[in-house]
Amino acid sequence: MPLLKHNSPLFRHLTTRKPPLHSCRLYFSSSMYNDFTHKFKHVYNSRSELPKPSVVKDWKKELNDFDYLVLRQQGTERAGTGKYCSHDQEGVYKCKACKTPLFTSEGKFPCSCGWPSFFEPVNDDAITYIEDKSHGMSRIETICSSCHSHLGHIFPDGPSDKGGRRYCINSVCLEFEKKNL
């Protein structure tokens, strides 16, 4: 399966960042970033510091081109295009690559930023955090702790009564399992 070339028109179309549907803070000021990172067990400075993932596969064979671009090459889907943005069924959101549970529907909240938003992961060990200073911004990347697939970023503008965190996650990185009633 051929990979998308970084200079191809399709790659540029799929990864062009459009302004969010609603004005929301997409990056941190230096002081906000430093205050926010202290709330986590550990924020890695780079991917090279990460321990080996517990799930290792030939991702190019397992994932389609766009899934590979986002999950393995830290791409993003365009705002408002993901299938889980307005999704409101009860169940569990799993990592699309390795099927590890990441979030529950109870932790999801409506947000007009254009990506599914959660205020907490299914457990503290499900998500790993990495400093992301790309594109001239200071952010915290979220990845699956099991397979190290890119999920999205976390921001300090979530519901204040739920801890103030907003996990801004690409829909393409998730697979939903409906709750059995």
PDB file of N, CA and C in Angstrom, residues 110-154:
ATOM      1  N   PRO A 110     -19.178  17.895  24.734  1.00  0.00           N
ATOM      2  CA  PRO A 110     -19.306  18.661  23.491  1.00  0.00           C
ATOM      3  C   PRO A 110     -18.359  19.851  23.497  1.00  0.00           C
ATOM      4  N   CYS A 111     -17.660  20.020  22.385  1.00  0.00           N
ATOM      5  CA  CYS A 111     -16.715  21.122  22.249  1.00  0.00           C
ATOM      6  C   CYS A 111     -16.727  21.539  20.792  1.00  0.00           C
ATOM      7  N   SER A 112     -16.716  22.812  20.535  1.00  0.00           N
ATOM      8  CA  SER A 112     -16.831  23.285  19.163  1.00  0.00           C
ATOM      9  C   SER A 112     -15.476  23.514  18.496  1.00  0.00           C
ATOM     10  N   CYS A 113     -14.444  22.825  18.978  1.00  0.00           N
ATOM     11  CA  CYS A 113     -13.108  23.006  18.393  1.00  0.00           C
ATOM     12  C   CYS A 113     -12.920  22.216  17.100  1.00  0.00           C
ATOM     13  N   GLY A 114     -13.799  21.244  16.825  1.00  0.00           N
ATOM     14  CA  GLY A 114     -13.705  20.493  15.577  1.00  0.00           C
ATOM     15  C   GLY A 114     -13.171  19.076  15.714  1.00  0.00           C
ATOM     16  N   TRP A 115     -12.789  18.666  16.928  1.00  0.00           N
ATOM     17  CA  TRP A 115     -12.309  17.313  17.186  1.00  0.00           C
ATOM     18  C   TRP A 115     -13.011  16.768  18.415  1.00  0.00           C
ATOM     19  N   PRO A 116     -13.145  15.446  18.534  1.00  0.00           N
ATOM     20  CA  PRO A 116     -13.735  14.887  19.751  1.00  0.00           C
ATOM     21  C   PRO A 116     -12.928  15.317  20.977  1.00  0.00           C
ATOM     22  N   SER A 117     -13.630  15.655  22.041  1.00  0.00           N
ATOM     23  CA  SER A 117     -12.971  16.148  23.249  1.00  0.00           C
ATOM     24  C   SER A 117     -13.387  15.336  24.463  1.00  0.00           C
ATOM     25  N   PHE A 118     -12.399  15.033  25.277  1.00  0.00           N
ATOM     26  CA  PHE A 118     -12.607  14.244  26.495  1.00  0.00           C
ATOM     27  C   PHE A 118     -11.959  14.983  27.660  1.00  0.00           C
ATOM     28  N   PHE A 119     -12.486  14.800  28.878  1.00  0.00           N
ATOM     29  CA  PHE A 119     -11.858  15.454  30.029  1.00  0.00           C
ATOM     30  C   PHE A 119     -11.001  14.502  30.845  1.00  0.00           C
ATOM     31  N   GLU A 120     -11.066  13.189  30.552  1.00  0.00           N
ATOM     32  CA  GLU A 120     -10.205  12.233  31.248  1.00  0.00           C
ATOM     33  C   GLU A 120     -10.070  10.947  30.445  1.00  0.00           C
ATOM     34  N   PRO A 121      -8.913  10.287  30.553  1.00  0.00           N
ATOM     35  CA  PRO A 121      -8.759   8.980  29.902  1.00  0.00           C
ATOM     36  C   PRO A 121      -9.415   7.893  30.752  1.00  0.00           C
ATOM     37  N   VAL A 122      -9.498   6.709  30.196  1.00  0.00           N
ATOM     38  CA  VAL A 122     -10.114   5.580  30.903  1.00  0.00           C
ATOM     39  C   VAL A 122      -9.332   5.237  32.183  1.00  0.00           C
ATOM     40  N   ASN A 123      -8.019   5.426  32.161  1.00  0.00           N
ATOM     41  CA  ASN A 123      -7.180   5.311  33.363  1.00  0.00           C
ATOM     42  C   ASN A 123      -5.895   6.108  33.133  1.00  0.00           C
ATOM     43  N   ASP A 124      -5.166   6.367  34.201  1.00  0.00           N
ATOM     44  CA  ASP A 124      -3.977   7.222  34.114  1.00  0.00           C
ATOM     45  C   ASP A 124      -2.857   6.646  33.257  1.00  0.00           C
ATOM     46  N   ASP A 125      -2.843   5.339  33.067  1.00  0.00           N
ATOM     47  CA  ASP A 125      -1.772   4.708  32.303  1.00  0.00           C
ATOM     48  C   ASP A 125      -2.089   4.546  30.813  1.00  0.00           C
ATOM     49  N   ALA A 126      -3.293   4.904  30.388  1.00  0.00           N
ATOM     50  CA  ALA A 126      -3.690   4.715  28.988  1.00  0.00           C
ATOM     51  C   ALA A 126      -2.996   5.681  28.039  1.00  0.00           C
ATOM     52  N   ILE A 127      -2.679   6.880  28.523  1.00  0.00           N
ATOM     53  CA  ILE A 127      -2.130   7.945  27.684  1.00  0.00           C
ATOM     54  C   ILE A 127      -0.734   8.323  28.160  1.00  0.00           C
ATOM     55  N   THR A 128       0.162   8.561  27.208  1.00  0.00           N
ATOM     56  CA  THR A 128       1.510   9.070  27.486  1.00  0.00           C
ATOM     57  C   THR A 128       1.587  10.477  26.908  1.00  0.00           C
ATOM     58  N   TYR A 129       2.334  11.348  27.570  1.00  0.00           N
ATOM     59  CA  TYR A 129       2.409  12.761  27.200  1.00  0.00           C
ATOM     60  C   TYR A 129       3.821  13.128  26.741  1.00  0.00           C
ATOM     61  N   ILE A 130       3.896  13.907  25.653  1.00  0.00           N
ATOM     62  CA  ILE A 130       5.183  14.319  25.093  1.00  0.00           C
ATOM     63  C   ILE A 130       5.118  15.814  24.771  1.00  0.00           C
ATOM     64  N   GLU A 131       6.183  16.530  25.117  1.00  0.00           N
ATOM     65  CA  GLU A 131       6.279  17.941  24.735  1.00  0.00           C
ATOM     66  C   GLU A 131       6.232  18.037  23.222  1.00  0.00           C
ATOM     67  N   ASP A 132       5.484  18.994  22.713  1.00  0.00           N
ATOM     68  CA  ASP A 132       5.403  19.212  21.275  1.00  0.00           C
ATOM     69  C   ASP A 132       5.607  20.705  21.031  1.00  0.00           C
ATOM     70  N   LYS A 133       6.766  21.038  20.509  1.00  0.00           N
ATOM     71  CA  LYS A 133       7.083  22.444  20.235  1.00  0.00           C
ATOM     72  C   LYS A 133       7.141  22.689  18.724  1.00  0.00           C
ATOM     73  N   SER A 134       6.424  21.860  17.971  1.00  0.00           N
ATOM     74  CA  SER A 134       6.401  22.006  16.514  1.00  0.00           C
ATOM     75  C   SER A 134       5.508  23.178  16.101  1.00  0.00           C
ATOM     76  N   HIS A 135       5.692  23.634  14.897  1.00  0.00           N
ATOM     77  CA  HIS A 135       4.877  24.699  14.305  1.00  0.00           C
ATOM     78  C   HIS A 135       4.897  25.990  15.121  1.00  0.00           C
ATOM     79  N   GLY A 136       5.967  26.214  15.879  1.00  0.00           N
ATOM     80  CA  GLY A 136       6.099  27.445  16.657  1.00  0.00           C
ATOM     81  C   GLY A 136       5.178  27.540  17.857  1.00  0.00           C
ATOM     82  N   MET A 137       4.646  26.391  18.307  1.00  0.00           N
ATOM     83  CA  MET A 137       3.715  26.374  19.437  1.00  0.00           C
ATOM     84  C   MET A 137       4.260  25.483  20.540  1.00  0.00           C
ATOM     85  N   SER A 138       3.805  25.695  21.756  1.00  0.00           N
ATOM     86  CA  SER A 138       4.099  24.795  22.876  1.00  0.00           C
ATOM     87  C   SER A 138       2.813  24.057  23.209  1.00  0.00           C
ATOM     88  N   ARG A 139       2.837  22.741  22.991  1.00  0.00           N
ATOM     89  CA  ARG A 139       1.659  21.915  23.259  1.00  0.00           C
ATOM     90  C   ARG A 139       2.115  20.622  23.907  1.00  0.00           C
ATOM     91  N   ILE A 140       1.156  19.817  24.318  1.00  0.00           N
ATOM     92  CA  ILE A 140       1.460  18.490  24.851  1.00  0.00           C
ATOM     93  C   ILE A 140       0.751  17.473  23.968  1.00  0.00           C
ATOM     94  N   GLU A 141       1.548  16.648  23.310  1.00  0.00           N
ATOM     95  CA  GLU A 141       1.012  15.589  22.459  1.00  0.00           C
ATOM     96  C   GLU A 141       0.544  14.440  23.336  1.00  0.00           C
ATOM     97  N   THR A 142      -0.557  13.804  22.947  1.00  0.00           N
ATOM     98  CA  THR A 142      -1.028  12.601  23.629  1.00  0.00           C
ATOM     99  C   THR A 142      -0.833  11.421  22.689  1.00  0.00           C
ATOM    100  N   ILE A 143      -0.282  10.331  23.233  1.00  0.00           N
ATOM    101  CA  ILE A 143      -0.101   9.113  22.452  1.00  0.00           C
ATOM    102  C   ILE A 143      -0.628   7.923  23.247  1.00  0.00           C
ATOM    103  N   CYS A 144      -0.956   6.861  22.560  1.00  0.00           N
ATOM    104  CA  CYS A 144      -1.378   5.616  23.204  1.00  0.00           C
ATOM    105  C   CYS A 144      -0.172   5.035  23.929  1.00  0.00           C
ATOM    106  N   SER A 145      -0.324   4.717  25.199  1.00  0.00           N
ATOM    107  CA  SER A 145       0.792   4.176  25.971  1.00  0.00           C
ATOM    108  C   SER A 145       1.214   2.792  25.488  1.00  0.00           C
ATOM    109  N   SER A 146       0.285   2.041  24.902  1.00  0.00           N
ATOM    110  CA  SER A 146       0.604   0.676  24.480  1.00  0.00           C
ATOM    111  C   SER A 146       1.393   0.599  23.183  1.00  0.00           C
ATOM    112  N   CYS A 147       0.990   1.378  22.170  1.00  0.00           N
ATOM    113  CA  CYS A 147       1.639   1.254  20.857  1.00  0.00           C
ATOM    114  C   CYS A 147       2.323   2.541  20.388  1.00  0.00           C
ATOM    115  N   HIS A 148       2.233   3.599  21.178  1.00  0.00           N
ATOM    116  CA  HIS A 148       2.846   4.906  20.886  1.00  0.00           C
ATOM    117  C   HIS A 148       2.264   5.587  19.650  1.00  0.00           C
ATOM    118  N   SER A 149       1.019   5.280  19.317  1.00  0.00           N
ATOM    119  CA  SER A 149       0.363   5.972  18.204  1.00  0.00           C
ATOM    120  C   SER A 149      -0.068   7.366  18.641  1.00  0.00           C
ATOM    121  N   HIS A 150       0.117   8.329  17.750  1.00  0.00           N
ATOM    122  CA  HIS A 150      -0.315   9.707  17.989  1.00  0.00           C
ATOM    123  C   HIS A 150      -1.834   9.738  18.083  1.00  0.00           C
ATOM    124  N   LEU A 151      -2.352  10.470  19.068  1.00  0.00           N
ATOM    125  CA  LEU A 151      -3.797  10.618  19.227  1.00  0.00           C
ATOM    126  C   LEU A 151      -4.243  12.056  18.989  1.00  0.00           C
ATOM    127  N   GLY A 152      -3.511  12.998  19.541  1.00  0.00           N
ATOM    128  CA  GLY A 152      -3.879  14.409  19.447  1.00  0.00           C
ATOM    129  C   GLY A 152      -3.074  15.206  20.453  1.00  0.00           C
ATOM    130  N   HIS A 153      -3.733  16.152  21.124  1.00  0.00           N
ATOM    131  CA  HIS A 153      -3.074  17.002  22.112  1.00  0.00           C
ATOM    132  C   HIS A 153      -4.002  17.240  23.296  1.00  0.00           C
ATOM    133  N   ILE A 154      -3.440  17.730  24.378  1.00  0.00           N
ATOM    134  CA  ILE A 154      -4.238  18.071  25.552  1.00  0.00           C
ATOM    135  C   ILE A 154      -4.060  19.553  25.849  1.00  0.00           C
TER     136      ILE A 154
END
